[in-house]
CSV table of C-alpha atoms and ligand atoms in Angstrom, one decimal:
chain,number,residue,atom,x,y,z
B,15,UNK,CA,24.1,-11.8,39.6
B,16,UNK,CA,21.0,-9.7,39.6
B,17,UNK,CA,20.7,-6.3,41.2
B,18,UNK,CA,20.4,-7.0,44.9
B,19,UNK,CA,16.9,-5.9,46.2
B,20,UNK,CA,17.0,-3.4,49.0
B,21,UNK,CA,15.8,-5.0,52.2
B,22,UNK,CA,15.0,-3.6,55.7
B,23,UNK,CA,18.1,-3.5,57.8
B,24,UNK,CA,17.5,-4.0,61.6
B,25,UNK,CA,20.5,-2.1,63.2
B,26,UNK,CA,21.2,-1.0,66.7
B,27,UNK,CA,19.9,2.4,67.7
B,28,UNK,CA,23.3,4.2,67.7
B,29,UNK,CA,24.2,2.9,64.3
B,30,UNK,CA,22.7,4.2,61.0
B,31,UNK,CA,20.0,2.0,59.6
B,32,UNK,CA,22.1,1.4,56.5
B,33,UNK,CA,24.6,-0.7,58.3
B,34,UNK,CA,25.3,-4.2,59.5
B,35,UNK,CA,26.6,-4.7,63.1
B,36,UNK,CA,28.5,-8.0,63.3
B,37,UNK,CA,30.1,-9.5,66.4
B,38,UNK,CA,33.2,-11.6,66.0
B,39,UNK,CA,32.7,-14.2,68.7
B,40,UNK,CA,36.4,-15.2,68.6
B,41,UNK,CA,37.3,-11.8,70.0
B,42,UNK,CA,34.0,-10.4,71.4
B,43,UNK,CA,34.5,-7.3,69.2
B,44,UNK,CA,31.7,-5.8,67.2
B,45,UNK,CA,31.9,-4.0,63.9
B,46,UNK,CA,29.5,-1.7,62.0
B,47,UNK,CA,29.6,-2.4,58.2
B,48,UNK,CA,28.0,0.1,55.9
B,49,UNK,CA,25.2,-1.2,53.6
B,50,UNK,CA,25.1,0.5,50.2
B,51,UNK,CA,22.8,-0.8,47.3
B,52,UNK,CA,21.9,-3.7,49.5
B,53,UNK,CA,25.5,-4.9,49.6
B,54,UNK,CA,28.4,-4.7,52.0
B,55,UNK,CA,31.9,-4.0,50.7
B,56,UNK,CA,34.0,-7.2,51.0
B,57,UNK,CA,37.0,-5.0,51.7
B,58,UNK,CA,35.2,-3.8,54.9
B,59,UNK,CA,35.4,-7.3,56.3
B,60,UNK,CA,39.2,-7.0,56.2
B,61,UNK,CA,39.2,-5.1,59.5
B,62,UNK,CA,37.8,-8.2,61.3
B,63,UNK,CA,40.8,-10.1,62.4
B,64,UNK,CA,41.9,-12.4,65.2
B,65,UNK,CA,45.1,-10.5,66.1
B,66,UNK,CA,47.2,-7.6,64.7
B,67,UNK,CA,49.2,-10.1,62.5
B,68,UNK,CA,46.6,-12.4,60.9
B,69,UNK,CA,44.8,-11.6,57.7
B,70,UNK,CA,41.3,-10.0,57.9
B,71,UNK,CA,38.2,-11.8,57.0
B,72,UNK,CA,37.4,-12.4,53.3
B,73,UNK,CA,34.3,-13.9,51.6
B,74,UNK,CA,34.3,-17.3,50.0
B,75,UNK,CA,31.9,-17.5,47.1
B,76,UNK,CA,32.6,-20.2,44.4
B,77,UNK,CA,31.0,-19.2,41.1
B,78,UNK,CA,30.2,-15.8,42.6
B,79,UNK,CA,26.7,-17.0,43.5
B,80,UNK,CA,26.1,-14.1,45.9
B,81,UNK,CA,28.8,-11.5,44.9
B,82,UNK,CA,28.3,-8.3,42.9
B,83,UNK,CA,31.4,-7.6,40.8
B,84,UNK,CA,30.6,-4.2,39.4
B,85,UNK,CA,28.1,-1.4,39.1
B,86,UNK,CA,26.3,-1.5,35.7
B,87,UNK,CA,23.6,0.4,34.0
B,88,UNK,CA,23.4,-1.8,30.9
B,89,UNK,CA,20.9,-4.6,31.8
B,90,UNK,CA,18.4,-5.1,34.6
B,91,UNK,CA,17.1,-8.5,35.5
B,92,UNK,CA,14.6,-9.4,38.1
B,93,UNK,CA,14.9,-13.2,38.4
B,94,UNK,CA,11.9,-13.7,40.6
B,95,UNK,CA,9.6,-11.8,38.3
B,96,UNK,CA,11.2,-12.8,35.0
B,97,UNK,CA,12.0,-9.2,34.0
B,98,UNK,CA,14.7,-8.3,31.5
B,99,UNK,CA,15.4,-4.7,30.4
B,100,UNK,CA,18.2,-3.3,28.3
B,101,UNK,CA,19.0,0.3,29.4
B,102,UNK,CA,15.6,0.3,31.1
B,103,UNK,CA,13.6,-0.8,28.0
B,104,UNK,CA,11.7,-4.1,28.5
B,105,UNK,CA,13.0,-6.9,26.2
B,106,UNK,CA,9.4,-7.6,25.0
B,107,UNK,CA,9.1,-4.1,23.5
B,108,UNK,CA,12.6,-4.1,21.9
B,109,UNK,CA,12.0,-7.5,20.3
B,110,UNK,CA,8.7,-6.3,18.9
B,111,UNK,CA,9.5,-2.7,17.9
B,112,UNK,CA,13.3,-2.4,17.4
B,113,UNK,CA,16.0,-4.0,15.3
B,114,UNK,CA,19.4,-5.6,16.3
B,115,UNK,CA,21.7,-2.7,15.2
B,116,UNK,CA,19.4,-0.1,17.0
B,117,UNK,CA,19.6,-2.3,20.2
B,118,UNK,CA,23.4,-2.6,19.8
B,119,UNK,CA,23.5,1.2,19.7
B,120,UNK,CA,21.3,1.5,22.7
B,121,UNK,CA,23.4,-1.0,24.7
B,122,UNK,CA,26.7,0.7,23.9
B,123,UNK,CA,25.6,4.4,23.9
B,124,UNK,CA,23.0,4.1,26.7
B,125,UNK,CA,20.2,5.9,24.7
B,126,UNK,CA,18.2,5.2,21.6
B,127,UNK,CA,19.7,6.8,18.5
B,128,UNK,CA,18.4,9.8,16.6
B,129,UNK,CA,17.8,9.2,12.8
B,130,UNK,CA,21.2,10.8,12.1
B,131,UNK,CA,22.9,8.7,14.8
B,132,UNK,CA,21.2,5.5,13.6
B,133,UNK,CA,22.1,6.1,9.9
B,134,UNK,CA,25.7,6.9,10.8
B,135,UNK,CA,25.9,3.8,13.0
B,136,UNK,CA,24.5,1.5,10.3
B,137,UNK,CA,26.8,3.0,7.7
B,138,UNK,CA,29.9,2.6,9.8
B,139,UNK,CA,29.0,-1.1,10.6
B,140,UNK,CA,28.1,-1.9,7.0
B,141,UNK,CA,31.5,-0.6,5.8
B,142,UNK,CA,33.5,-2.5,8.3
B,143,UNK,CA,32.2,-6.0,7.5
B,144,UNK,CA,35.3,-7.1,5.5
B,145,UNK,CA,38.3,-8.7,7.2
B,146,UNK,CA,41.9,-8.8,6.2
B,147,UNK,CA,42.6,-11.4,3.5
B,148,UNK,CA,45.1,-13.1,5.9
B,149,UNK,CA,42.1,-14.1,8.0
B,150,UNK,CA,40.9,-16.2,5.2
B,151,UNK,CA,44.2,-18.2,5.0
B,152,UNK,CA,44.2,-18.3,8.8
B,153,UNK,CA,40.7,-19.9,8.8
B,154,UNK,CA,41.6,-22.3,6.0
B,155,UNK,CA,44.2,-23.7,8.3
B,156,UNK,CA,41.6,-25.3,10.7
B,157,UNK,CA,40.8,-29.0,10.4
B,158,UNK,CA,37.9,-29.8,8.1
B,159,UNK,CA,35.8,-30.7,11.1
B,160,UNK,CA,36.8,-27.9,13.4
B,161,UNK,CA,33.9,-26.7,15.6
B,162,UNK,CA,32.8,-23.2,14.4
B,163,UNK,CA,33.0,-21.8,18.0
B,164,UNK,CA,36.7,-22.8,18.2
B,165,UNK,CA,37.3,-21.0,14.9
B,166,UNK,CA,35.4,-18.0,16.0
B,167,UNK,CA,37.2,-17.7,19.4
B,168,UNK,CA,40.6,-18.0,17.6
B,169,UNK,CA,39.7,-15.6,14.8
B,170,UNK,CA,38.3,-12.9,17.1
B,171,UNK,CA,41.5,-13.1,19.2
B,172,UNK,CA,43.5,-12.9,15.9
B,173,UNK,CA,41.9,-9.6,15.0
B,174,UNK,CA,43.9,-8.1,17.9
B,175,UNK,CA,47.0,-8.7,15.7
B,176,UNK,CA,45.5,-6.9,12.8
B,177,UNK,CA,44.5,-3.8,14.9
B,178,UNK,CA,47.4,-3.2,17.3
B,179,UNK,CA,46.0,0.3,17.9
B,180,UNK,CA,43.1,-1.4,19.7
B,181,UNK,CA,45.4,-1.5,22.8
B,182,UNK,CA,44.9,2.2,23.2
B,183,UNK,CA,41.8,1.6,25.3
B,184,UNK,CA,41.8,5.0,27.0
B,185,UNK,CA,41.1,6.8,23.7
B,186,UNK,CA,37.3,7.2,23.2
B,187,UNK,CA,37.5,7.5,19.4
B,188,UNK,CA,39.7,4.4,19.1
B,189,UNK,CA,37.3,2.4,21.4
B,190,UNK,CA,34.4,3.4,19.2
B,191,UNK,CA,36.3,2.2,16.0
B,192,UNK,CA,37.2,-1.1,17.5
B,193,UNK,CA,33.6,-1.7,18.8
B,194,UNK,CA,32.2,-0.9,15.3
B,195,UNK,CA,34.8,-3.3,13.7
B,196,UNK,CA,33.9,-6.1,16.1
B,197,UNK,CA,30.1,-5.8,15.7
B,198,UNK,CA,30.6,-5.6,11.9
B,199,UNK,CA,33.1,-8.5,11.6
B,200,UNK,CA,31.6,-11.0,14.0
B,201,UNK,CA,29.0,-12.2,11.3
B,202,UNK,CA,31.8,-12.5,8.7
B,203,UNK,CA,33.9,-14.6,11.0
B,204,UNK,CA,30.9,-16.7,12.1
B,205,UNK,CA,29.8,-17.3,8.5
B,206,UNK,CA,33.3,-18.2,7.3
B,207,UNK,CA,33.6,-20.6,10.2
B,208,UNK,CA,30.4,-22.2,9.0
B,209,UNK,CA,31.5,-22.3,5.3
B,210,UNK,CA,34.9,-23.8,6.3
B,211,UNK,CA,33.1,-26.6,8.2
B,212,UNK,CA,30.8,-27.1,5.2
B,213,UNK,CA,33.8,-27.2,2.8
B,214,UNK,CA,32.3,-24.3,0.8
B,215,UNK,CA,34.0,-21.2,-0.5
B,216,UNK,CA,33.9,-18.1,1.7
B,217,UNK,CA,31.3,-15.5,0.6
B,218,UNK,CA,32.3,-11.9,1.0
B,219,UNK,CA,30.0,-9.3,2.7
B,220,UNK,CA,27.4,-7.7,0.5
B,221,UNK,CA,27.1,-4.1,1.6
B,222,UNK,CA,23.8,-3.6,-0.2
B,223,UNK,CA,22.2,-5.9,2.3
B,224,UNK,CA,21.0,-5.3,5.9
B,225,UNK,CA,23.2,-6.6,8.7
B,226,UNK,CA,21.2,-9.8,9.2
B,227,UNK,CA,20.5,-10.4,5.5
B,228,UNK,CA,24.2,-10.0,4.8
B,229,UNK,CA,25.0,-12.6,7.4
B,230,UNK,CA,22.6,-15.0,5.8
B,231,UNK,CA,24.2,-14.2,2.4
B,232,UNK,CA,27.6,-15.1,3.7
B,233,UNK,CA,26.2,-18.3,5.1
B,234,UNK,CA,24.1,-19.6,2.3
B,235,UNK,CA,24.9,-17.9,-1.0
B,236,UNK,CA,26.1,-20.3,-3.7
B,237,UNK,CA,26.3,-19.5,-7.4
B,238,UNK,CA,23.5,-17.0,-7.7
B,239,UNK,CA,24.5,-13.4,-8.5
B,240,UNK,CA,22.6,-11.8,-5.5
B,241,UNK,CA,21.5,-13.6,-2.4
B,242,UNK,CA,17.7,-13.3,-1.8
B,243,UNK,CA,17.1,-13.6,1.9
B,244,UNK,CA,13.7,-14.8,3.1
B,245,UNK,CA,12.4,-11.7,4.9
B,246,UNK,CA,10.7,-13.8,7.6
B,247,UNK,CA,14.0,-15.5,8.4
B,248,UNK,CA,15.8,-12.1,8.4
B,249,UNK,CA,13.2,-10.7,10.9
B,250,UNK,CA,13.2,-13.9,13.1
B,251,UNK,CA,17.0,-14.0,13.3
B,252,UNK,CA,17.2,-10.2,14.0
B,253,UNK,CA,14.8,-10.8,16.9
B,254,UNK,CA,16.9,-13.7,18.2
B,255,UNK,CA,20.0,-11.5,18.0
B,256,UNK,CA,18.1,-8.9,20.1
B,257,UNK,CA,17.1,-11.5,22.7
B,258,UNK,CA,20.8,-12.6,23.1
B,259,UNK,CA,22.3,-9.1,23.1
B,260,UNK,CA,23.1,-8.8,26.8
B,261,UNK,CA,22.4,-10.4,30.1
B,262,UNK,CA,24.3,-8.5,32.8
B,263,UNK,CA,27.1,-10.4,34.6
B,264,UNK,CA,26.7,-13.9,33.0
B,265,UNK,CA,29.8,-16.2,32.7
B,266,UNK,CA,31.0,-14.9,29.4
B,267,UNK,CA,30.5,-11.3,30.3
B,268,UNK,CA,32.4,-12.0,33.5
B,269,UNK,CA,35.2,-13.4,31.4
B,270,UNK,CA,35.2,-10.3,29.2
B,271,UNK,CA,35.3,-8.1,32.2
B,272,UNK,CA,38.0,-10.1,34.0
B,273,UNK,CA,40.3,-10.3,31.0
B,274,UNK,CA,39.5,-6.6,30.1
B,275,UNK,CA,40.4,-5.6,33.7
B,276,UNK,CA,44.1,-6.2,32.7
B,277,UNK,CA,43.7,-3.3,30.2
B,278,UNK,CA,44.2,-5.7,27.2
B,279,UNK,CA,42.6,-4.8,23.8
B,280,UNK,CA,38.9,-5.5,23.4
B,281,UNK,CA,39.4,-8.3,20.8
B,282,UNK,CA,41.4,-10.3,23.3
B,283,UNK,CA,38.7,-9.7,26.0
B,284,UNK,CA,35.9,-10.7,23.7
B,285,UNK,CA,37.8,-13.8,22.5
B,286,UNK,CA,37.7,-14.8,26.2
B,287,UNK,CA,34.0,-14.2,26.2
B,288,UNK,CA,33.5,-16.4,23.1
B,289,UNK,CA,35.5,-19.2,24.9
B,290,UNK,CA,33.3,-18.9,28.0
B,291,UNK,CA,30.1,-18.9,25.9
B,292,UNK,CA,31.2,-22.2,24.2
B,293,UNK,CA,30.7,-24.2,27.4
B,294,UNK,CA,27.5,-26.4,27.6
B,295,UNK,CA,26.4,-24.8,30.9
B,296,UNK,CA,26.3,-21.4,29.1
B,297,UNK,CA,25.8,-20.6,25.4
B,298,UNK,CA,26.7,-24.2,24.4
B,299,UNK,CA,23.4,-25.3,26.0
B,300,UNK,CA,21.4,-24.5,22.8
B,301,UNK,CA,23.4,-27.1,20.9
B,302,UNK,CA,23.2,-29.5,23.8
B,303,UNK,CA,19.4,-29.1,23.9
B,304,UNK,CA,18.9,-30.2,20.3
B,305,UNK,CA,21.2,-33.2,20.7
B,306,UNK,CA,19.2,-34.1,23.9
B,307,UNK,CA,15.8,-33.9,22.1
B,308,UNK,CA,17.1,-36.0,19.3
B,309,UNK,CA,18.5,-38.5,21.8
B,310,UNK,CA,15.1,-38.7,23.6
B,311,UNK,CA,13.6,-39.4,20.2
B,312,UNK,CA,9.9,-39.7,21.2
B,313,UNK,CA,7.4,-38.5,23.8
B,314,UNK,CA,7.2,-42.1,25.2
B,315,UNK,CA,10.9,-41.9,26.2
B,316,UNK,CA,10.5,-38.7,28.2
B,317,UNK,CA,9.6,-40.3,31.6
B,318,UNK,CA,12.7,-42.5,31.5
B,319,UNK,CA,14.8,-39.5,30.6
B,320,UNK,CA,13.3,-37.4,33.4
B,321,UNK,CA,14.1,-40.2,35.8
B,322,UNK,CA,17.7,-40.2,34.7
B,323,UNK,CA,17.9,-36.4,35.3
B,324,UNK,CA,16.4,-36.8,38.8
B,325,UNK,CA,18.9,-39.6,39.5
B,326,UNK,CA,21.7,-37.1,38.6
B,327,UNK,CA,22.8,-39.0,35.5
B,328,UNK,CA,22.5,-35.7,33.5
B,329,UNK,CA,21.0,-32.3,33.4
B,330,UNK,CA,17.9,-31.2,31.5
B,331,UNK,CA,19.7,-28.9,29.2
B,332,UNK,CA,17.9,-25.6,28.5
B,333,UNK,CA,16.4,-25.6,32.0
B,334,UNK,CA,17.5,-23.7,35.1
B,335,UNK,CA,19.2,-20.4,35.5
B,336,UNK,CA,21.4,-18.7,38.1
B,337,UNK,CA,19.2,-15.7,38.2
B,338,UNK,CA,15.8,-16.6,36.7
B,339,UNK,CA,13.7,-18.5,39.3
B,340,UNK,CA,10.8,-18.0,37.0
B,341,UNK,CA,10.3,-18.3,33.3
B,342,UNK,CA,13.1,-16.7,31.3
B,343,UNK,CA,11.3,-13.9,29.4
B,344,UNK,CA,13.4,-14.7,26.3
B,345,UNK,CA,12.2,-18.3,26.3
B,346,UNK,CA,8.6,-17.1,26.3
B,347,UNK,CA,9.3,-15.0,23.2
B,348,UNK,CA,11.2,-17.7,21.4
B,349,UNK,CA,8.6,-20.4,22.3
B,350,UNK,CA,5.9,-18.2,20.6
B,351,UNK,CA,8.2,-17.8,17.6
B,352,UNK,CA,8.4,-21.6,17.4
B,353,UNK,CA,4.6,-21.8,17.4
B,354,UNK,CA,4.6,-19.3,14.5
B,355,UNK,CA,7.3,-21.0,12.5
B,356,UNK,CA,6.3,-24.7,12.9
B,357,UNK,CA,3.1,-26.3,11.7
B,358,UNK,CA,4.4,-29.7,12.9
B,359,UNK,CA,7.8,-30.5,14.3
B,360,UNK,CA,8.4,-33.7,16.2
B,361,UNK,CA,11.3,-32.2,18.2
B,362,UNK,CA,9.1,-29.3,19.2
B,363,UNK,CA,6.4,-31.6,20.4
B,364,UNK,CA,9.0,-33.5,22.5
B,365,UNK,CA,10.3,-30.2,23.9
B,366,UNK,CA,6.7,-29.0,24.8
B,367,UNK,CA,5.9,-32.3,26.4
B,368,UNK,CA,9.3,-32.3,28.3
B,369,UNK,CA,8.6,-28.8,29.5
B,370,UNK,CA,5.0,-29.7,30.6
B,371,UNK,CA,6.2,-32.8,32.6
B,372,UNK,CA,9.2,-31.0,34.1
B,373,UNK,CA,7.1,-28.0,35.3
B,374,UNK,CA,4.8,-30.4,37.1
B,375,UNK,CA,7.6,-32.5,38.7
B,376,UNK,CA,8.6,-31.7,42.3
B,377,UNK,CA,12.3,-32.1,41.5
B,378,UNK,CA,12.2,-29.2,39.1
B,379,UNK,CA,9.5,-27.2,40.9
B,380,UNK,CA,11.5,-27.3,44.2
B,381,UNK,CA,14.6,-26.1,42.5
B,382,UNK,CA,12.7,-23.5,40.5
B,383,UNK,CA,14.0,-24.8,37.2
B,384,UNK,CA,12.3,-23.3,34.2
B,385,UNK,CA,13.1,-23.2,30.5
B,386,UNK,CA,15.9,-20.7,29.8
B,387,UNK,CA,16.8,-18.9,26.5
B,388,UNK,CA,18.5,-22.0,25.2
B,389,UNK,CA,15.6,-24.4,25.5
B,390,UNK,CA,13.7,-23.4,22.4
B,391,UNK,CA,16.2,-21.4,20.4
B,392,UNK,CA,17.9,-24.4,18.9
B,393,UNK,CA,14.6,-25.6,17.4
B,394,UNK,CA,14.3,-22.3,15.6
B,395,UNK,CA,17.9,-22.4,14.4
B,396,UNK,CA,17.4,-25.9,13.1
B,397,UNK,CA,14.3,-24.8,11.2
B,398,UNK,CA,16.5,-22.2,9.5
B,399,UNK,CA,18.9,-24.9,8.3
B,400,UNK,CA,21.6,-24.2,10.8
B,401,UNK,CA,23.5,-27.3,12.1
B,402,UNK,CA,23.7,-27.6,15.9
B,403,UNK,CA,27.4,-26.6,16.0
B,404,UNK,CA,26.4,-23.2,14.6
B,405,UNK,CA,23.9,-22.4,17.3
B,406,UNK,CA,26.3,-20.9,19.8
B,407,UNK,CA,28.0,-18.9,17.0
B,408,UNK,CA,24.6,-17.2,16.5
B,409,UNK,CA,24.5,-16.6,20.3
B,410,UNK,CA,27.9,-15.0,20.1
B,411,UNK,CA,27.0,-12.7,17.3
B,412,UNK,CA,24.0,-11.5,19.2
B,413,UNK,CA,26.0,-11.1,22.5
B,414,UNK,CA,28.8,-9.1,21.0
B,415,UNK,CA,27.2,-5.6,21.6
B,416,UNK,CA,26.5,-6.6,25.2
B,417,UNK,CA,30.0,-7.8,25.8
B,418,UNK,CA,31.3,-4.5,24.3
B,419,UNK,CA,28.9,-2.4,26.3
B,420,UNK,CA,30.0,-4.1,29.5
B,421,UNK,CA,33.7,-3.8,28.5
B,422,UNK,CA,33.2,-0.1,27.8
B,423,UNK,CA,31.6,0.4,31.3
B,424,UNK,CA,34.5,-1.5,32.9
B,425,UNK,CA,37.2,0.6,31.1
B,426,UNK,CA,35.4,3.8,32.3
B,427,UNK,CA,34.6,2.7,35.8
B,428,UNK,CA,37.0,4.3,38.3
B,429,UNK,CA,36.1,1.7,41.0
B,430,UNK,CA,37.3,-1.2,38.9
B,431,UNK,CA,40.7,-2.8,39.4
B,432,UNK,CA,42.5,-5.8,37.9
B,433,UNK,CA,40.5,-8.9,38.7
B,434,UNK,CA,42.6,-10.9,41.2
B,435,UNK,CA,40.5,-12.9,43.7
B,436,UNK,CA,41.7,-14.5,46.9
B,437,UNK,CA,41.7,-18.2,47.7
B,438,UNK,CA,41.4,-20.6,50.6
B,439,UNK,CA,44.7,-22.5,50.6
B,440,UNK,CA,44.3,-26.2,51.2
B,441,UNK,CA,47.8,-27.5,50.1
B,442,UNK,CA,51.0,-28.4,52.1
B,443,UNK,CA,53.3,-25.9,53.6
B,444,UNK,CA,57.1,-25.4,54.0
B,445,UNK,CA,58.1,-28.9,52.7
B,446,UNK,CA,61.9,-29.6,52.4
B,447,UNK,CA,62.8,-30.3,48.8
B,448,UNK,CA,64.4,-33.8,48.2
B,449,UNK,CA,66.5,-33.8,45.0
B,450,UNK,CA,65.6,-36.3,42.3
B,451,UNK,CA,68.8,-38.2,42.8
B,452,UNK,CA,67.7,-39.0,46.4
B,453,UNK,CA,64.0,-39.5,45.6
B,454,UNK,CA,64.7,-42.0,42.8
B,455,UNK,CA,67.6,-43.8,44.5
Y,530,SDX,C1,22.7,-19.3,29.6
Y,530,SDX,O1,23.9,-16.3,33.4
Y,530,SDX,C2,23.3,-16.0,32.4
Y,530,SDX,O2,22.6,-15.0,32.2
Y,530,SDX,C3,23.4,-17.0,31.2
Y,530,SDX,C4,22.5,-16.8,30.0
Y,530,SDX,C5,22.9,-15.5,29.2
Y,530,SDX,O3,22.0,-15.0,28.5
Y,530,SDX,O4,24.1,-15.2,29.3
Y,530,SDX,O5,21.2,-16.7,30.4
Y,530,SDX,C6,22.6,-17.9,29.0
Y,530,SDX,O6,23.8,-19.7,29.8
Y,530,SDX,C7,21.5,-20.0,30.1
Y,530,SDX,C8,21.8,-21.3,30.8
Y,530,SDX,C9,22.1,-22.4,29.8
Y,530,SDX,N1,22.5,-23.6,30.4
Y,530,SDX,C10,21.8,-24.7,30.5
Y,530,SDX,O7,20.6,-24.8,30.1
Y,530,SDX,C11,22.5,-25.9,31.1
Y,530,SDX,C12,21.6,-26.6,32.1
Y,530,SDX,N2,21.4,-25.7,33.3
Y,530,SDX,C13,22.3,-25.9,34.4
Y,530,SDX,O8,23.5,-26.4,34.2
Y,530,SDX,C14,22.1,-24.8,35.5
Y,530,SDX,O9,20.8,-24.6,35.7
Y,530,SDX,C15,22.8,-23.5,35.2
Y,530,SDX,C16,24.3,-23.6,34.9
Y,530,SDX,C17,22.2,-22.7,34.2
Y,530,SDX,C18,22.7,-22.6,36.5
Y,530,SDX,O10,23.4,-23.3,37.5
Y,530,SDX,P1,23.5,-22.8,39.0
Y,530,SDX,O11,22.8,-21.5,39.2
Y,530,SDX,O12,24.9,-23.0,39.5
Y,530,SDX,O13,22.6,-23.9,39.8
Y,530,SDX,P2,23.1,-25.3,40.4
Y,530,SDX,O14,23.9,-26.0,39.4
Y,530,SDX,O15,23.7,-25.0,41.7
Y,530,SDX,O16,21.7,-26.1,40.5
Y,530,SDX,C19,20.9,-26.0,41.7
Y,530,SDX,C20,20.2,-27.3,41.8
Y,530,SDX,C21,21.2,-28.5,41.8
Y,530,SDX,O17,20.5,-29.6,42.4
Y,530,SDX,P3,20.9,-29.9,44.0
Y,530,SDX,O18,22.5,-30.0,44.0
Y,530,SDX,O19,20.4,-28.8,44.8
Y,530,SDX,O20,20.3,-31.2,44.2
Y,530,SDX,O21,19.4,-27.5,40.6
Y,530,SDX,C22,19.9,-28.6,39.9
Y,530,SDX,C23,21.3,-28.9,40.3
Y,530,SDX,O22,21.7,-30.2,40.1
Y,530,SDX,N3,19.9,-28.2,38.5
Y,530,SDX,C24,19.5,-29.0,37.5
Y,530,SDX,C25,19.5,-28.2,36.3
Y,530,SDX,N4,20.0,-27.0,36.6
Y,530,SDX,C26,20.2,-27.0,37.9
Y,530,SDX,N5,19.1,-30.3,37.4
Y,530,SDX,C27,18.7,-30.8,36.3
Y,530,SDX,N6,18.8,-30.1,35.1
Y,530,SDX,C28,19.2,-28.8,35.1
Y,530,SDX,N7,19.2,-28.2,33.9
């Protein structure tokens, strides 16, 4: 849900301009509803009722297509213009000039760090990358072919059992420690999920390495004494982490906020976010895109595939977005990175041709379907030797600071309450129970 743009409000003379006057035609009564930040409070609809007894009006909004759930200063998106800013800084500038840990600091603290703040932040995260040895045996218990996202979701949740003090969510120092731990340990858990799936021994963190180089070491180090990361890969992956770091109230952030609203510890809340991200309509789309491109197989098969999409047989994965009705600015950056990384790549050529055809086809144009962050990211990940089932793990590592920044905002927001929506009841009422002995006679 993007920030709702302010629009002119035509209100009657005696009411303030920042209000909505609604007339309930069932009763002939009129009501003035205040407009703030281009929204009305759903609670204000509660006064509109048929009689003294009946419930007041509520809103019905499956998937929260037009519902603001919170106030947030973390990320700004303008879906029509394809604008994305973290704490006011355009994503293009952060991707070009910053690094992932600095962006993580910015998202959580709200300002760019001084040198002392940055050095302390990097030091803290570097020295929290290890996990309890029990996590190793816990992860060795998964099936040999367990999906890394399932392992990541379970192991993040399991961390809540190693740090019971994390339940003290009202203590600022404790919150800081847990957030540092989670940012630091996510790559360790992600890499060990990968190594387990590959049947390879776990590699411990190497605190001499930078955050992203250490992640690559835990993924790919074999018998060599010291892992030597390709600096181009480190830089490219660091940029991809930045691009995935936050995205306002997306489905997984909504999950983190909803679970966090019960005042549970942050590990349990983030584990819920990992679960939501796993879905193919959300973070799981990057894996689905690569499988889709492989299935299409050649440019000549694209027209038939597009026809299948238009007939509703399947979706064009990596296309469309709830907020962006223009090109996803992250996709623009990743697509350029693809051009830099690849001389020739048959899947990239299929992706480019697919994009070209889709952007000229009325079905996609009418629905404002453009490539999103997931359309090209999988191609880059594959070029870096990641298997498709690891793509969403990479997304989760990048998104962790954003989830935590949003969780922190939730915990400190006096307006927030436990998430408990209403429903429209469609079932039976007041049935008389018939005991089994009579039902089955
Ligand atoms: C991410 O929210 C975020 O910010 C998410 C994210 C983040 O950083 O956190 O940006 C990351 O999740 C990106 C999205 C990755 N998912 C995919 O690429 C999966 C494919 N995309 C779609 O499933 C879809 O576009 C969504 C889920 C992304 C958005 O769905 P909406 O907003 O609920 O839109 P919709 O399903 O109501 O679609 C509107 C119309 C429908 O057609 P009609 O019923 O009007 O005829 O557009 C069609 C849809 O069928 N449509 C598609 C399509 N996406 C929408 N048709 C074909 N292919 C698609 N990809």
